[in-house]
Coordinates of N, CA and C in Angstrom, one line a residue:
X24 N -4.9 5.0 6.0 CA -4.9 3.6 5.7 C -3.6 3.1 5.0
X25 N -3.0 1.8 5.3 CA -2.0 1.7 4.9 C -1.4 -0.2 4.9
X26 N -1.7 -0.6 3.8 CA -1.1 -2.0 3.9 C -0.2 -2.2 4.9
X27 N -0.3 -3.7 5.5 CA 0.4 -4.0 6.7 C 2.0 -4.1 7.0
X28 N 2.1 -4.3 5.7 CA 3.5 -5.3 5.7 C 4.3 -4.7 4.4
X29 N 5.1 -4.1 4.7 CA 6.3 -3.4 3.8 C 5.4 -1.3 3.8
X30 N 4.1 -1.3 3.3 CA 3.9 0.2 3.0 C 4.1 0.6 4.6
X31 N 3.3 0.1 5.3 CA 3.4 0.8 6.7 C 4.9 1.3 7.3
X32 N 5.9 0.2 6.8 CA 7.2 0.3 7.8 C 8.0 1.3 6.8
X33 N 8.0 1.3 5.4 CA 8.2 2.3 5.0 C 7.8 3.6 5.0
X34 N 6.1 3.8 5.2 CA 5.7 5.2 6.2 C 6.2 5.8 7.1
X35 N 6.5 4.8 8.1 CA 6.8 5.2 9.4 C 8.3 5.4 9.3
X36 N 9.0 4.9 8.7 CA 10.4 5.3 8.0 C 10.6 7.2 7.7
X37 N 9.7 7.2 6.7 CA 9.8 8.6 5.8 C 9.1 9.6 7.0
X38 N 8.2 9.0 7.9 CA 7.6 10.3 8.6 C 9.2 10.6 9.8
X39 N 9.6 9.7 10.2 CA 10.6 9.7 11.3 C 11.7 10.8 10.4
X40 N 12.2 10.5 9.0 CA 13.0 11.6 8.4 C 12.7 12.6 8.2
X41 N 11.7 12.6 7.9 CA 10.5 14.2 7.8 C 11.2 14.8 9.1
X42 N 10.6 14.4 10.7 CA 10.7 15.2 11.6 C 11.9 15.3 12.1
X43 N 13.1 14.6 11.4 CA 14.5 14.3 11.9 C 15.3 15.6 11.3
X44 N 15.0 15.9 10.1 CA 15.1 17.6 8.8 C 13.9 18.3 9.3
X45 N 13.1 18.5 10.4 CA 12.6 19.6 10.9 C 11.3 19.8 9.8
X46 N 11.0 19.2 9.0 CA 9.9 19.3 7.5 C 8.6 19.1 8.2
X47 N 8.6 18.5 9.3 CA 6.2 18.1 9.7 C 7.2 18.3 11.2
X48 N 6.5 18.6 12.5 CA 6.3 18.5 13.8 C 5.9 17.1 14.5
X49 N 6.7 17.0 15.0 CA 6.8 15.9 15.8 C 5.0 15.3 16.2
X50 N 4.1 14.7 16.1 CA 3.3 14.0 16.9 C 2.8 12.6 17.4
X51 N 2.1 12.6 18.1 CA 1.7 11.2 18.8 C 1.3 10.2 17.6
X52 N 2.2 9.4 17.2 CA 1.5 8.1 15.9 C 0.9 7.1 16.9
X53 N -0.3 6.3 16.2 CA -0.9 5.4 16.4 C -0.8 4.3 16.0
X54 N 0.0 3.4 15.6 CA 0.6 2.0 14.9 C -1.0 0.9 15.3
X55 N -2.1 1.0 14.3 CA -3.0 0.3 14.8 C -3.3 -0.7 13.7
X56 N -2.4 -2.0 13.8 CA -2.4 -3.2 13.1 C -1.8 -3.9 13.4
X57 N -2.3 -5.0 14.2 CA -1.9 -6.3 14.8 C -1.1 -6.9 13.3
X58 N -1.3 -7.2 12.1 CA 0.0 -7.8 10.9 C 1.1 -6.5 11.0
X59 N 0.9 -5.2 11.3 CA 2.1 -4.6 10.6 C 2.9 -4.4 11.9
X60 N 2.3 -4.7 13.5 CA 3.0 -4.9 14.5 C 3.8 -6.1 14.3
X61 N 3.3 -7.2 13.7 CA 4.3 -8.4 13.8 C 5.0 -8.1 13.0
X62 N 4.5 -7.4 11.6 CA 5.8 -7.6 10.5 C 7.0 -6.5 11.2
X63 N 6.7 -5.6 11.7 CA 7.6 -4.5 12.5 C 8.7 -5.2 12.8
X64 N 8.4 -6.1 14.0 CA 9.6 -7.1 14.7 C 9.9 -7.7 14.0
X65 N 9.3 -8.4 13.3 CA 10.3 -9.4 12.0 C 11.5 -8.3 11.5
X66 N 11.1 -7.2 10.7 CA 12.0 -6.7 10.0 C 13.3 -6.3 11.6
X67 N 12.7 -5.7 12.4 CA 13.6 -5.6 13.2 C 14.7 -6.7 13.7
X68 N 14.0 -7.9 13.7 CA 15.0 -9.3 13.9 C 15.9 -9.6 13.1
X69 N 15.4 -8.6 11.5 CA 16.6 -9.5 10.6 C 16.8 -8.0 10.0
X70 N 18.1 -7.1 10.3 CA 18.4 -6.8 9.4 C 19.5 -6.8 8.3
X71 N 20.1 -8.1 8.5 CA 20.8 -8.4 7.2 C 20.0 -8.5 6.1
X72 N 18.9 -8.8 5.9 CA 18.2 -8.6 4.7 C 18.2 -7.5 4.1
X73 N 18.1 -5.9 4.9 CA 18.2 -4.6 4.6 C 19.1 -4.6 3.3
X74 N 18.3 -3.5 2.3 CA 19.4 -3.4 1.2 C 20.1 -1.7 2.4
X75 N 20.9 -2.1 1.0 CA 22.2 -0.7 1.5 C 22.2 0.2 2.1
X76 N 21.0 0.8 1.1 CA 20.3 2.3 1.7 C 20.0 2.3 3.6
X77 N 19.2 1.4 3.6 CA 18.6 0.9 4.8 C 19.9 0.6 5.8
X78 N 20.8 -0.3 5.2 CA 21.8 -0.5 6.5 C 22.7 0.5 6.4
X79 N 22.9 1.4 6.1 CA 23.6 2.4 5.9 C 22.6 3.5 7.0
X80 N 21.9 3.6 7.1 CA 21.4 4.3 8.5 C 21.5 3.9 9.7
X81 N 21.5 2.4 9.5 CA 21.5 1.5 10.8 C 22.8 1.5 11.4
X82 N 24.2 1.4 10.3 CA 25.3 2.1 10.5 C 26.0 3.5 11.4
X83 N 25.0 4.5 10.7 CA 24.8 6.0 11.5 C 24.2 6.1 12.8
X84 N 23.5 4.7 12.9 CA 22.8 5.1 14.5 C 21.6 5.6 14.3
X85 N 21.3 5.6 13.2 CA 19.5 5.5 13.0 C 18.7 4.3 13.3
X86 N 17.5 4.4 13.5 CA 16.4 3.7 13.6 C 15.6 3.9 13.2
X87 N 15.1 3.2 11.8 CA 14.1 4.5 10.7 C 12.8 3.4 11.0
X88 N 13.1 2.5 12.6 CA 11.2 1.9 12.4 C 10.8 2.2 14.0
X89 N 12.0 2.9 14.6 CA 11.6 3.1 15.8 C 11.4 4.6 16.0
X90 N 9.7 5.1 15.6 CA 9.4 6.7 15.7 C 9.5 6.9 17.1
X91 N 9.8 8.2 17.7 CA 10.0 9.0 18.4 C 8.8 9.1 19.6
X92 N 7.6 9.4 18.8 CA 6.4 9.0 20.0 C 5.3 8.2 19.3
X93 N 5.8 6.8 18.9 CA 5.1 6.1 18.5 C 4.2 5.0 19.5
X94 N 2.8 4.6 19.4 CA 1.9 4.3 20.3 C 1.3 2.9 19.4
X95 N 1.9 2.1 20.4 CA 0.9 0.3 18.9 C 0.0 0.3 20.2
X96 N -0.6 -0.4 19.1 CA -2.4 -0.7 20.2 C -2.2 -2.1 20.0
X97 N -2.1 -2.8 21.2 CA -2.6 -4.3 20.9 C -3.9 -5.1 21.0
X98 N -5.0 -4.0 21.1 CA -6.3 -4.6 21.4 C -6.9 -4.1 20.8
X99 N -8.6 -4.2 20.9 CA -9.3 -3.7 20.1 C -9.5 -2.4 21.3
X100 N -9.5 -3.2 22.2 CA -9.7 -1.9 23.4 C -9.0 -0.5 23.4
X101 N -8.0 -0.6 22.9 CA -6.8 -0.2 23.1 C -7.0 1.2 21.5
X102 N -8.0 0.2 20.2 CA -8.1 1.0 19.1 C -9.2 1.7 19.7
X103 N -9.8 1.3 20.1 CA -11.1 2.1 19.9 C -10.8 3.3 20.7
X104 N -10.1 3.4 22.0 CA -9.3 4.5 23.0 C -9.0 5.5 22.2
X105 N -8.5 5.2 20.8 CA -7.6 6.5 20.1 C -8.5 7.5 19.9
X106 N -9.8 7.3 19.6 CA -10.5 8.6 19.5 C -10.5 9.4 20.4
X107 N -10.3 9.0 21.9 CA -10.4 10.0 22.9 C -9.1 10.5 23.0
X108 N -7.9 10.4 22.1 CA -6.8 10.6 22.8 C -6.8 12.8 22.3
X109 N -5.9 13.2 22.7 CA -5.2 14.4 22.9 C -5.6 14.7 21.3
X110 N -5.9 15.6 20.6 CA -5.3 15.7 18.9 C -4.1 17.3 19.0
X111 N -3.6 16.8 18.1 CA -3.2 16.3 17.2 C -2.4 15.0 17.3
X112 N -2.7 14.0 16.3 CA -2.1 12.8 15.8 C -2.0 11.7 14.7
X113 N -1.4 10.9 14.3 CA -1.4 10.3 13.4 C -1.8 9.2 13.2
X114 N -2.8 8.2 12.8 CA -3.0 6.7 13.1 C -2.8 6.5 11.2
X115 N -1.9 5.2 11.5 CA -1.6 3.8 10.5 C -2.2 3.0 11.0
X116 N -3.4 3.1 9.9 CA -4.1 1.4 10.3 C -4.5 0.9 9.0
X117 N -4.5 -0.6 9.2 CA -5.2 -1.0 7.7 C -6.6 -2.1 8.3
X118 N -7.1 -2.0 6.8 CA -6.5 -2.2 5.6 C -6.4 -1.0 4.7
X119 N -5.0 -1.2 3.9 CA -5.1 -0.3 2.6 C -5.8 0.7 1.8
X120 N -7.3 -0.4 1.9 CA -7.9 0.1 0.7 C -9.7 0.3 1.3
X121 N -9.3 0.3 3.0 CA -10.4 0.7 4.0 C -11.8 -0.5 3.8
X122 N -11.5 -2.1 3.3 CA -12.4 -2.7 2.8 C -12.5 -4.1 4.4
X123 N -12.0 -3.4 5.4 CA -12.3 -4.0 6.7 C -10.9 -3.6 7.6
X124 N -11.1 -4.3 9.0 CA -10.3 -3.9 10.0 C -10.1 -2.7 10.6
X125 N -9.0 -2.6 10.9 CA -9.8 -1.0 12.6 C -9.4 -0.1 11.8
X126 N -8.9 -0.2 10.6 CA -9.1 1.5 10.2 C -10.7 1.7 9.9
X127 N -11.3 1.2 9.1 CA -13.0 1.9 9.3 C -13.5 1.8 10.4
X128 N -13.1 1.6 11.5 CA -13.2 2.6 12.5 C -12.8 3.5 12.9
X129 N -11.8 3.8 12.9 CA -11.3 5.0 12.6 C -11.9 6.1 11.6
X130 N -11.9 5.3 10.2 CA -12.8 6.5 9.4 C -14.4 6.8 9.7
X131 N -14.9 6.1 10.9 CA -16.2 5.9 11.0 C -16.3 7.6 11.9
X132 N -15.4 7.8 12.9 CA -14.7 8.4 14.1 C -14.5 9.7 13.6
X133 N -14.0 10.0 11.9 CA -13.5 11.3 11.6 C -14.0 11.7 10.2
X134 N -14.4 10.8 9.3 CA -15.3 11.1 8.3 C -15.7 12.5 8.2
X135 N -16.8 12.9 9.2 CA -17.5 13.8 9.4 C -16.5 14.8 10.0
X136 N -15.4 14.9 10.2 CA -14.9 15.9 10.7 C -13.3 16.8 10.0
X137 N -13.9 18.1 9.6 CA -13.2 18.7 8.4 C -11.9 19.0 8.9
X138 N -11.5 19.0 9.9 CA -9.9 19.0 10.3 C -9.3 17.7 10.2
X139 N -9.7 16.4 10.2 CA -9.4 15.5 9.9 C -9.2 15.0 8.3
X140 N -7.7 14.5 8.3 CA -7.3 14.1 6.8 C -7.0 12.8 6.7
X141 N -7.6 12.1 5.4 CA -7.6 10.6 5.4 C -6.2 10.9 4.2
X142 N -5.5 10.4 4.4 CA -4.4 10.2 3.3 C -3.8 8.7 2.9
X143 N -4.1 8.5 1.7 CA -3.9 7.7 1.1 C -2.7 7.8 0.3
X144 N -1.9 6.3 1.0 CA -0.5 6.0 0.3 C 0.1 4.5 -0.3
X145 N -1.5 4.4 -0.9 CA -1.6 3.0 -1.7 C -2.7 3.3 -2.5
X146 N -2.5 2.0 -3.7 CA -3.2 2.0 -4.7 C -4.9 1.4 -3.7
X147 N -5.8 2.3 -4.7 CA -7.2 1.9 -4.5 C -8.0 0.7 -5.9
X148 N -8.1 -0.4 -5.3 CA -8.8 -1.1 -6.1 C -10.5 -0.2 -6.6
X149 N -10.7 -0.7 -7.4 CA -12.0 0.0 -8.2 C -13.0 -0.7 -7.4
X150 N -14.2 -0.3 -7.4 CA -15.4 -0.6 -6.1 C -15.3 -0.4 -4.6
X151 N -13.6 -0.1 -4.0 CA -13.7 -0.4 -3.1 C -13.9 1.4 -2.4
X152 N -14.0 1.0 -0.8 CA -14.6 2.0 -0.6 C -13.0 3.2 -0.4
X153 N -11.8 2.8 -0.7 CA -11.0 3.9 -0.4 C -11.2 4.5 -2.1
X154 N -11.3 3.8 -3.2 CA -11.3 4.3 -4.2 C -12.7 5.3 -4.4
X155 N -13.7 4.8 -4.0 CA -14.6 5.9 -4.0 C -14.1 7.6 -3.0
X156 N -13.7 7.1 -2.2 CA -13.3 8.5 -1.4 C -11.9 9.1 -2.3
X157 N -11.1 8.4 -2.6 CA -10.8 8.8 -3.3 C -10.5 9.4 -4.6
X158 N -12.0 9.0 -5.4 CA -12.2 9.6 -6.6 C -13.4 10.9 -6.1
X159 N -13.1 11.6 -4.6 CA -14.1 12.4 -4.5 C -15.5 12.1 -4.3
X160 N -15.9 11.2 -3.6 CA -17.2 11.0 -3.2 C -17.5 12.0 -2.4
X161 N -19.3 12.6 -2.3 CA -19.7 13.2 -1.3 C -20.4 12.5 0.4
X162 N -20.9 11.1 -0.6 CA -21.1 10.6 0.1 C -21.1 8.9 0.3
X163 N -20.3 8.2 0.9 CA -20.4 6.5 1.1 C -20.8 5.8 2.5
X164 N -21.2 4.7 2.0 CA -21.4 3.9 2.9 C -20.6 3.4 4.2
X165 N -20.6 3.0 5.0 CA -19.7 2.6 5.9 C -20.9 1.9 6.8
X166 N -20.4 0.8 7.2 CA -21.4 -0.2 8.3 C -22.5 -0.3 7.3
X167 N -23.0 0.1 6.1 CA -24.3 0.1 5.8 C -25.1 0.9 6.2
X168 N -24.3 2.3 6.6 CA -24.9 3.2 6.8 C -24.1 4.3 5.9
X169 N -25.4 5.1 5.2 CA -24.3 6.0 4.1 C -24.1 7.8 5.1
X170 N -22.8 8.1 5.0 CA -22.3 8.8 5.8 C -21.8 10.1 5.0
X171 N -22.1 11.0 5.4 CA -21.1 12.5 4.5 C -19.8 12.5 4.6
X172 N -19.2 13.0 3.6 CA -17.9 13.2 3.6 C -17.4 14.2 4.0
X173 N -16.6 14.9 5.1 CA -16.4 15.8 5.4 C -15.1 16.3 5.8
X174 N -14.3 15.1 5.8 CA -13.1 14.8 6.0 C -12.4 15.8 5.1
X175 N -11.4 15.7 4.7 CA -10.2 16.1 3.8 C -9.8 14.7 3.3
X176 N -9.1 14.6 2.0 CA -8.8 13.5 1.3 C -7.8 13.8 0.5
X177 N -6.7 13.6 0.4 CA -5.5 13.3 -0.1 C -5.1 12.1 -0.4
X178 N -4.0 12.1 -1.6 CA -3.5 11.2 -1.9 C -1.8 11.1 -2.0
X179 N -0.8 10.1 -1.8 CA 0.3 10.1 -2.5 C 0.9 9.2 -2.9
X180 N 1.1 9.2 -4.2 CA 1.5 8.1 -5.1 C 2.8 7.9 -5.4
X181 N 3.7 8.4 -4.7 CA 5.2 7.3 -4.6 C 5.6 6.4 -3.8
X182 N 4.2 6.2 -3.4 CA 5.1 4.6 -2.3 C 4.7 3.0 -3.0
X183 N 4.4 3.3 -4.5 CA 4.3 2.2 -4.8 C 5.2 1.4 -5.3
X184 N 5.0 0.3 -5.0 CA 5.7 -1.1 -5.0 C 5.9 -1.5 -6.3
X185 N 4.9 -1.9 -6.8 CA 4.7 -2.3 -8.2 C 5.6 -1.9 -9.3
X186 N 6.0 -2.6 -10.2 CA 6.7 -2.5 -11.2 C 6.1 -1.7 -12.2
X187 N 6.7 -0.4 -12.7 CA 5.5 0.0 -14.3 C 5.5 -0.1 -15.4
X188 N 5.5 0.2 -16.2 CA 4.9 -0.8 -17.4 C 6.3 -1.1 -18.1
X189 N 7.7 0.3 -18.1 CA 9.1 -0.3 -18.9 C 9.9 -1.1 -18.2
X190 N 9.7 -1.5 -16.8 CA 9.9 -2.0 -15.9 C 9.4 -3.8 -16.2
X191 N 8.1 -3.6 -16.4 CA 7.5 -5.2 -16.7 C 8.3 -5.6 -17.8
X192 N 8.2 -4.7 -19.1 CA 8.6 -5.0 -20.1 C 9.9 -5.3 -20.2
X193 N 10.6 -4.2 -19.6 CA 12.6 -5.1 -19.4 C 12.7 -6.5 -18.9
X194 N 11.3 -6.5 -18.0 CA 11.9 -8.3 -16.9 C 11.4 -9.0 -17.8
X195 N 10.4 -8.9 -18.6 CA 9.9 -9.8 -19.6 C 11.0 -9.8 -21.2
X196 N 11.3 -9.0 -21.3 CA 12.4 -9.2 -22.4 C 13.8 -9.9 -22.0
X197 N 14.2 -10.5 -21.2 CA 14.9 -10.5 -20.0 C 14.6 -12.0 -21.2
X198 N 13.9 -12.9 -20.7 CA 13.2 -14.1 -21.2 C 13.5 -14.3 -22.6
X199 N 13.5 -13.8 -23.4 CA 13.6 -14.0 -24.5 C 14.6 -13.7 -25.1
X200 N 15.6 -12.7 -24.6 CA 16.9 -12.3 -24.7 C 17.9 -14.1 -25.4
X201 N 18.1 -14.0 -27.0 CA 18.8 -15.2 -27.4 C 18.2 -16.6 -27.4
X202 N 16.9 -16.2 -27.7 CA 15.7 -17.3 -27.6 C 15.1 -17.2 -29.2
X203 N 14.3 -18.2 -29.2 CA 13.0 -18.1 -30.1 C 11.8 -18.7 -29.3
X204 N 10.4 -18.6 -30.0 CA 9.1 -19.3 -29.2 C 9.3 -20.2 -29.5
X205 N 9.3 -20.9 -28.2 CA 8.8 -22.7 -28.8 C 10.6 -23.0 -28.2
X206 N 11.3 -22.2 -28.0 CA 12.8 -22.8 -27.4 C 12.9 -23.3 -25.5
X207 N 12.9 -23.7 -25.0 CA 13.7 -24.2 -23.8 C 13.8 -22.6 -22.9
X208 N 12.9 -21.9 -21.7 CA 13.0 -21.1 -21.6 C 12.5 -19.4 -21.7
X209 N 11.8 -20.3 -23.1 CA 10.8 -19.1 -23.7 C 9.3 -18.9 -23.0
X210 N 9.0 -18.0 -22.2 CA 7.4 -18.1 -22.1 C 6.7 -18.6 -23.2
X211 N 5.9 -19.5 -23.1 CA 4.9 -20.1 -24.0 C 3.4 -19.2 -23.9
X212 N 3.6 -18.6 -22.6 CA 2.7 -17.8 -23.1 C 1.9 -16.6 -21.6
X213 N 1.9 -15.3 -21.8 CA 1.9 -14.4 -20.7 C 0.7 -14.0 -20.1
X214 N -0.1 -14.1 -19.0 CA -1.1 -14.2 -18.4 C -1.3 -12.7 -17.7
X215 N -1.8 -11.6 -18.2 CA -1.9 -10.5 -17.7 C -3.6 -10.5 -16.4
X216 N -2.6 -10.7 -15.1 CA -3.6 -10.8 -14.0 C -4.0 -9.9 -13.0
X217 N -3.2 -8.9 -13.1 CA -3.3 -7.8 -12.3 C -2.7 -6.4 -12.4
X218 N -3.9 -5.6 -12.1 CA -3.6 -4.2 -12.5 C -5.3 -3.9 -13.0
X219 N -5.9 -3.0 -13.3 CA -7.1 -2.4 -13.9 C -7.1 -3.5 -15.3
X220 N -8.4 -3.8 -15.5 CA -8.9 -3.9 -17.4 C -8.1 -3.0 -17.8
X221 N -8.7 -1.6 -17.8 CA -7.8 -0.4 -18.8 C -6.2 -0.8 -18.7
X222 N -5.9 -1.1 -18.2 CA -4.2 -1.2 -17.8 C -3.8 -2.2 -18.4
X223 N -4.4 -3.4 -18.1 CA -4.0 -4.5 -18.6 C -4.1 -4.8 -20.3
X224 N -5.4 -4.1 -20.7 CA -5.1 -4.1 -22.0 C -4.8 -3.1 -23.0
X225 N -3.9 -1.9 -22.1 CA -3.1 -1.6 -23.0 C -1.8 -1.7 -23.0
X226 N -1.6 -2.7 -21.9 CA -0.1 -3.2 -21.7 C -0.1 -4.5 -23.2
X227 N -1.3 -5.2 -22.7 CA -0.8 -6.4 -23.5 C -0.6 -6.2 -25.0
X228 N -0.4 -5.3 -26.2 CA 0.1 -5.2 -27.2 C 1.6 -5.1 -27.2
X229 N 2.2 -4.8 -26.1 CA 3.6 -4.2 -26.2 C 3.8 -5.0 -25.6
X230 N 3.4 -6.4 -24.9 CA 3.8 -7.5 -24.6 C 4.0 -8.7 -25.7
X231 N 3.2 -8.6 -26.4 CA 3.1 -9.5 -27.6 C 4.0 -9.0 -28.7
X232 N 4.5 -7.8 -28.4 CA 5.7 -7.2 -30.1 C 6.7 -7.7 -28.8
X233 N 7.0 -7.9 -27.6 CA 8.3 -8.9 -27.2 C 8.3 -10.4 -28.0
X234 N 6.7 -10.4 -28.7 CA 7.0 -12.1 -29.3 C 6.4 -12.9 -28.5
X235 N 6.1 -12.4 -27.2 CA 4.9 -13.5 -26.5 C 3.3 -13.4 -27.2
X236 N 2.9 -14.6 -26.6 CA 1.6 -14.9 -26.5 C 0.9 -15.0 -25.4
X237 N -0.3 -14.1 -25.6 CA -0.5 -13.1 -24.5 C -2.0 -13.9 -24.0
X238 N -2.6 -13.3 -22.9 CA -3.9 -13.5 -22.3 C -4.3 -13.4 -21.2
X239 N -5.2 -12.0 -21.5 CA -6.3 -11.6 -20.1 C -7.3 -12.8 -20.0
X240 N -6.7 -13.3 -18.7 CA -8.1 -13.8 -18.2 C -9.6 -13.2 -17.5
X241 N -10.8 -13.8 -17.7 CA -11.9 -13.7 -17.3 C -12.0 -14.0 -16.0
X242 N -12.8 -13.0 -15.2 CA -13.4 -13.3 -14.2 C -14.1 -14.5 -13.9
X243 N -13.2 -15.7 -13.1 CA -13.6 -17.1 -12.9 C -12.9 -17.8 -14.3
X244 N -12.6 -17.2 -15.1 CA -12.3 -18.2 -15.9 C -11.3 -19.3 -16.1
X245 N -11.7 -20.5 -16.2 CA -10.4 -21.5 -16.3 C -9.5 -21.8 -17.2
X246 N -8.5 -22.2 -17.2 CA -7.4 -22.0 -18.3 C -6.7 -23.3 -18.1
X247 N -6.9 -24.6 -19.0 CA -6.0 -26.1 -18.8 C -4.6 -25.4 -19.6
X248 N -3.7 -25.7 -18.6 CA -2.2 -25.2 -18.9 C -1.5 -27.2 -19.4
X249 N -1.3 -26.7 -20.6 CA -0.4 -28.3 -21.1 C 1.4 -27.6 -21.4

């Protein structure tokens, strides 16, 4: 499983260098997501946006989004086919966090089968069903039918995006750099909205010794901003 737009094209980047330094064997990839097919061509249409790293391959005569025996499905027809295909192979599909679209079909397909590995290269929101598999469930739901786990489950945690916590706090000191509260410029006041409860409140003390004024919002809660 793999968000559509930026994690996917960076996957399929890093697996293409893997097999370029001889590190994994070349196999059949499955590109199964109608958003990360379009975002594919976008990035391909524009690569002056590329930072350096990026056009500096494109320079060498690389193509780090065009894999070697890569296979897009444009239908559903076309997804559902992959289970019959040849194995060994690799399917990218989302969503991310396995909470709809043709990857839980896919995991519907290999769940139950212990040579098969679900690897996860994004964060799992809490309740959702990639976070239960990946906090080691034996057993979850899928369709509303609860199903064994039999798969293999991995995880890897460097393809995230997100800023971390000395990271937030430099761009927010950033702000106040030659300020006071209450000046022209100054946050009047910082809205911690995303990331875990646990996360978010123990960021927000070391948000507030920057001198802001801080606040987790409630689930639904409204907030008149003057």
């Amino acid at each position: 499983p793999s968000f559509a737009i930026g994690r996917t094209q960076e996957v399929v980047w890093q697996l293409d260098r893997l097999i370029e330094r001889g590190e994994i064997p070349l196999l059949p990839l499955y590109l199964d997501s109608p958003m990360a097919t379009k975002a594919t061509d976008i990035y391909r249409r524009h690569p002056d946006y590329y930072d350096e790293e990026t056009a500096r391959f494109l320079r060498e005569g690389d193509t780090p989004l065009d894999y070697p025996d890569a296979h897009v499905t444009r239908d559903a027809n076309a997804s559902r086919a992959i289970a019959d295909a040849p194995r060994p192979y690799m399917i990218i599909a989302s969503n991310g966090m396995l909470t709809g679209g043709r990857v839980v079909g896919h995991l519907r397909n290999l769940i139950d089968d212990p040579s098969a590995t679900l690897l996860f290269v994004g964060y799992q929101g809490q309740g959702t069903l990639g976070s239960h598999l990946q906090a080691g469930a034996k057993e979850v739901k899928i369709d509303g039918k609860l199903r064994r786990v039999r798969c293999q489950v991995r995880s890897i945690s460097g393809f995230s995006a997100h800023a971390d916590e000395s990271e937030l706090l430099d761009w927010l000191g950033n702000f106040g750099k030659g300020k006071q509260s209450g000046e022209r410029g100054f946050p009047r006041r910082i809205f911690l909205v995303h990331g875990d409860p646990d996360a978010q409140i123990a960021l927000e003390p070391k948000v507030r010794g920057l001198g802001f004024e801080t606040h987790i919002p409630r689930w639904h809660e409204r907030v008149t901003l003057d």
